[in-house]
Short mmCIF file of C-alpha atoms in Angstrom, two decimals:
data_model
loop_
_atom_site.label_atom_id
_atom_site.label_comp_id
_atom_site.label_asym_id
_atom_site.label_seq_id
_atom_site.Cartn_x
_atom_site.Cartn_y
_atom_site.Cartn_z
CA MET A 172 -15.42 -11.88 65.45
CA GLU A 173 -15.14 -10.03 62.18
CA GLN A 174 -13.12 -11.60 59.42
CA ASP A 175 -10.32 -9.65 57.88
CA ALA A 176 -11.32 -8.04 54.61
CA ALA A 177 -10.03 -9.89 51.57
CA PRO A 178 -7.13 -8.10 49.92
CA GLU A 179 -8.16 -6.05 46.92
CA ARG A 180 -7.17 -7.67 43.67
CA ARG A 181 -5.20 -5.55 41.29
CA SER A 182 -6.53 -5.44 37.79
CA TYR A 183 -4.09 -6.89 35.29
CA ASP A 184 -2.91 -4.38 32.70
CA ALA A 185 -2.03 -6.22 29.51
CA SER A 186 -1.35 -3.08 27.49
CA GLY A 187 2.40 -3.41 27.96
CA ARG A 188 2.42 -6.96 26.64
CA ARG A 189 0.23 -6.00 23.70
CA ALA A 190 2.52 -3.10 22.85
CA ALA A 191 5.57 -5.35 23.01
CA ALA A 192 3.87 -7.93 20.80
CA GLU A 193 2.98 -5.24 18.26
CA ARG A 194 6.58 -3.99 18.20
CA ARG A 195 7.78 -7.54 17.55
CA ARG A 196 5.21 -7.98 14.79
CA ILE A 197 6.31 -4.76 13.08
CA HIS A 198 9.98 -5.72 13.42
CA VAL A 199 9.46 -9.16 11.92
CA ALA A 200 7.43 -7.69 9.02
CA GLU A 201 10.18 -5.16 8.29
CA VAL A 202 12.87 -7.85 8.37
CA ALA A 203 10.77 -10.08 6.12
CA ALA A 204 10.30 -7.25 3.62
CA ARG A 205 14.06 -6.87 3.33
CA LEU A 206 14.62 -10.59 2.95
CA PHE A 207 11.94 -11.09 0.32
CA ALA A 208 13.33 -8.14 -1.66
CA GLU A 209 16.87 -9.53 -1.45
CA ARG A 210 16.24 -13.27 -1.81
CA GLY A 211 12.90 -13.57 -3.55
CA TRP A 212 10.03 -15.89 -2.73
CA SER A 213 11.86 -19.20 -2.86
CA GLY A 214 14.95 -17.92 -1.06
CA THR A 215 13.06 -16.62 1.95
CA THR A 216 11.91 -19.17 4.52
CA LEU A 217 10.12 -18.83 7.82
CA ALA A 218 13.25 -20.11 9.55
CA LEU A 219 15.34 -17.40 7.92
CA VAL A 220 12.85 -14.68 8.82
CA ALA A 221 12.82 -15.90 12.43
CA ALA A 222 16.61 -16.07 12.63
CA GLU A 223 17.13 -12.61 11.14
CA SER A 224 14.43 -11.20 13.42
CA GLU A 225 15.94 -12.94 16.46
CA VAL A 226 12.66 -14.61 17.37
CA SER A 227 11.49 -18.21 17.27
CA VAL A 228 9.87 -19.86 14.27
CA GLU A 229 6.93 -20.63 16.56
CA LEU A 230 6.41 -16.93 17.22
CA VAL A 231 6.48 -16.18 13.49
CA THR A 232 3.91 -18.86 12.68
CA LYS A 233 1.74 -17.91 15.66
CA THR A 234 1.74 -14.25 14.59
CA PHE A 235 1.44 -14.56 10.80
CA GLY A 236 0.38 -18.13 10.15
CA THR A 237 1.83 -19.21 6.83
CA LYS A 238 4.64 -17.92 4.64
CA ALA A 239 1.94 -16.16 2.61
CA GLY A 240 0.82 -14.35 5.75
CA VAL A 241 4.39 -13.28 6.46
CA PHE A 242 4.79 -11.96 2.93
CA MET A 243 1.55 -9.96 2.95
CA ALA A 244 2.53 -8.42 6.28
CA ALA A 245 5.93 -7.55 4.79
CA PHE A 246 4.25 -6.15 1.67
CA ARG A 247 1.95 -3.94 3.72
CA SER A 248 4.83 -2.87 5.96
CA ALA A 249 6.89 -1.79 2.96
CA GLY A 250 4.09 0.15 1.30
CA PHE A 251 2.02 1.45 4.20
CA GLY A 252 4.29 1.38 7.24
CA ARG A 253 2.06 1.54 10.29
CA ARG A 254 -0.97 2.83 8.40
CA GLY A 255 -2.48 -0.66 8.11
CA GLY A 256 -3.49 -1.45 4.55
CA LEU A 257 -4.60 0.33 1.41
CA LEU A 258 -8.15 1.08 2.51
CA GLU A 259 -6.97 2.36 5.90
CA ALA A 260 -4.33 4.62 4.31
CA PHE A 261 -6.88 5.92 1.81
CA ALA A 262 -9.46 6.60 4.52
CA ALA A 263 -6.86 8.48 6.56
CA LEU A 264 -6.65 11.07 3.77
CA ARG A 265 -10.19 12.16 4.69
CA LEU A 266 -10.79 13.39 1.16
CA GLU A 267 -14.49 13.87 1.88
CA ASP A 268 -13.57 16.72 4.22
CA GLU A 269 -11.73 18.62 1.46
CA PRO A 270 -14.09 20.64 -0.76
CA ASP A 271 -11.57 21.24 -3.57
CA VAL A 272 -11.39 18.21 -5.87
CA GLU A 273 -7.98 19.32 -7.18
CA VAL A 274 -6.55 19.32 -3.67
CA ARG A 275 -8.08 15.87 -3.21
CA LEU A 276 -6.24 14.76 -6.34
CA ASP A 277 -2.95 16.19 -5.09
CA ARG A 278 -3.32 14.37 -1.79
CA PHE A 279 -4.07 11.07 -3.44
CA VAL A 280 -1.13 11.31 -5.84
CA GLU A 281 1.16 12.03 -2.90
CA LEU A 282 -0.19 8.93 -1.14
CA ALA A 283 0.20 6.80 -4.26
CA CYS A 284 3.85 7.80 -4.68
CA SER A 285 4.58 7.11 -1.03
CA ILE A 286 3.26 3.56 -1.55
CA VAL A 287 4.54 2.40 -4.93
CA VAL A 288 8.17 3.46 -4.47
CA PRO A 289 9.00 1.43 -1.33
CA MET A 290 6.67 -1.37 -2.41
CA GLY A 291 8.38 -1.72 -5.77
CA PRO A 292 11.06 -4.30 -4.87
CA LEU A 293 8.38 -6.70 -3.63
CA VAL A 294 5.93 -6.47 -6.53
CA TRP A 295 7.63 -9.06 -8.73
CA VAL A 296 8.17 -11.32 -5.70
CA LEU A 297 4.42 -11.14 -5.12
CA GLY A 298 3.74 -12.40 -8.64
CA THR A 299 6.18 -15.28 -8.29
CA GLY A 300 4.84 -16.27 -4.89
CA ALA A 301 1.23 -16.15 -6.03
CA GLU A 302 2.05 -18.58 -8.84
CA GLN A 303 3.51 -21.08 -6.36
CA ASP A 304 1.40 -20.63 -3.22
CA PRO A 305 -2.42 -20.96 -3.30
CA ALA A 306 -2.73 -19.20 0.07
CA LEU A 307 -0.86 -16.17 -1.22
CA ARG A 308 -2.93 -16.26 -4.38
CA ASP A 309 -6.09 -15.99 -2.28
CA LEU A 310 -4.64 -13.09 -0.28
CA VAL A 311 -3.67 -11.31 -3.49
CA ARG A 312 -7.19 -11.73 -4.81
CA GLY A 313 -8.49 -10.02 -1.70
CA ALA A 314 -5.98 -7.20 -2.12
CA HIS A 315 -7.14 -6.69 -5.72
CA LEU A 316 -10.74 -6.40 -4.53
CA ALA A 317 -9.70 -3.79 -1.97
CA HIS A 318 -7.83 -1.87 -4.66
CA ALA A 319 -10.90 -1.91 -6.91
CA ALA A 320 -13.10 -0.67 -4.05
CA MET A 321 -10.70 2.19 -3.40
CA CYS A 322 -10.75 3.13 -7.09
CA GLU A 323 -14.55 3.35 -7.03
CA ASP A 324 -14.40 5.72 -4.07
CA LEU A 325 -11.61 7.74 -5.66
CA VAL A 326 -13.52 8.26 -8.89
CA ARG A 327 -16.55 9.44 -6.94
CA LEU A 328 -14.42 11.88 -4.94
CA LEU A 329 -12.52 13.28 -7.93
CA ALA A 330 -15.31 13.56 -10.49
CA ARG A 331 -16.33 17.11 -11.42
CA GLY A 332 -19.47 15.79 -13.07
CA GLU A 333 -20.57 12.45 -14.43
CA PRO A 334 -17.49 10.18 -14.46
CA ALA A 335 -16.26 8.73 -17.73
CA PRO A 336 -17.69 5.26 -18.49
CA ASP A 337 -14.42 3.38 -17.91
CA ALA A 338 -13.13 5.65 -15.15
CA VAL A 339 -12.84 3.01 -12.43
CA ASP A 340 -11.03 0.50 -14.62
CA GLU A 341 -8.62 3.13 -15.96
CA VAL A 342 -7.87 4.42 -12.46
CA TYR A 343 -7.29 0.83 -11.35
CA LEU A 344 -4.68 0.37 -14.08
CA LEU A 345 -3.02 3.75 -13.49
CA THR A 346 -2.60 3.14 -9.77
CA ARG A 347 -1.13 -0.34 -9.93
CA ALA A 348 2.42 -0.55 -8.62
CA GLU A 349 3.38 -2.44 -11.78
CA THR A 350 2.59 0.67 -13.81
CA TYR A 351 5.05 2.75 -11.82
CA LEU A 352 7.70 0.04 -12.02
CA THR A 353 7.37 -0.23 -15.79
CA LEU A 354 7.88 3.50 -16.23
CA ALA A 355 10.69 3.70 -13.67
CA GLN A 356 12.64 0.60 -14.68
CA HIS A 357 11.98 0.43 -18.43
CA ARG A 358 11.79 4.14 -19.23
CA GLY A 359 13.90 5.70 -16.51
CA TRP A 360 11.18 7.87 -15.02
CA THR A 361 11.78 9.66 -11.74
CA VAL A 362 9.09 9.61 -9.07
CA GLU A 363 8.51 13.35 -9.72
CA ARG A 364 7.78 12.70 -13.36
CA TYR A 365 5.56 9.78 -12.48
CA ALA A 366 3.63 11.91 -9.98
CA ALA A 367 2.91 14.65 -12.50
CA TRP A 368 1.93 12.10 -15.16
CA LEU A 369 -0.29 10.24 -12.71
CA ARG A 370 -2.07 13.43 -11.79
CA ARG A 371 -2.82 14.33 -15.39
CA SER A 372 -3.80 10.76 -16.26
CA LEU A 373 -6.15 10.39 -13.30
CA ARG A 374 -7.91 13.62 -14.14
CA THR A 375 -8.39 12.50 -17.75
CA ALA A 376 -9.50 9.02 -16.70
CA VAL A 377 -12.13 10.35 -14.31
CA ASP A 378 -13.54 13.17 -16.45
CA GLY A 379 -12.80 11.84 -19.92
CA ALA A 380 -10.61 13.46 -22.56
CA THR A 381 -12.08 16.95 -22.19
CA ASP A 382 -10.24 20.21 -21.77
CA GLY A 383 -11.02 22.40 -18.79
CA PRO A 384 -9.55 25.26 -16.80
CA THR A 385 -7.71 22.84 -14.52
CA GLY A 386 -7.68 19.68 -16.61
CA GLY A 387 -4.26 18.17 -16.76
CA ARG A 388 -2.54 20.92 -14.81
CA PRO A 389 0.60 19.66 -13.09
CA SER A 390 0.65 19.53 -9.33
CA SER A 391 2.69 22.36 -7.87
CA SER A 392 3.16 20.52 -4.60
CA ILE A 393 4.16 17.13 -5.97
CA GLY A 394 5.43 16.84 -9.49
CA GLY A 395 5.79 20.29 -10.94
CA SER A 396 6.49 20.58 -14.64
CA VAL A 397 7.51 17.46 -16.47
CA PRO A 398 10.60 17.53 -18.70
CA PRO A 399 10.21 15.96 -22.14
CA GLY A 400 11.18 12.32 -22.28
CA PRO A 401 11.23 9.39 -24.66
CA GLU A 402 7.97 8.13 -26.05
CA LEU A 403 6.67 4.96 -24.46
CA GLY A 404 6.99 2.02 -26.76
CA THR A 405 5.17 -1.25 -26.77
CA ILE A 406 6.24 -3.37 -23.81
#
């Protein structure tokens, strides 16, 4: 007598659970970004992040690990949204596919402005936290290395000849969020003025202080002309 065929097992589709977990992760990171900006490093605890996110502390620690991990996720969420991190956002520009180096420069400046403005409220919190938390300090060191690697690629992609000797270091300084914050908070610069200045400064940093047909031209799509403003003093 033949045995009945075993019932076919349905394959388990975990995509729904993964999607839900990712939505929770993004939500917690966004809530944490707001809390860190409002309350600073010391005033933001894992318990507070969990309560404001309406999740358990266990879920927060399981997802992000330490408070440093929560902060870095919040920092990336504020600056990059769902683009991942700096290197992922930079790669998504696909600058290698654009033959015009000036268009490449415009695209990068647009990206830089989209990052530094929302990230601004968390920059000083990052410095305070790194002083107090060795784990965050290690994460920040890794972020600095990623920034430096991006600057090397950017110089290569923007150079119209042999790059200036200190091009990478100057681009690194120009593209730090602290640079934008100093100009915005201490000198009252708008993001449009910063964008046009950044474009000119990046071109000079990469090629050196040489005049050319397009050297230093303002970006028509981002900053436009820059109104005269006060001279920068010593800060």
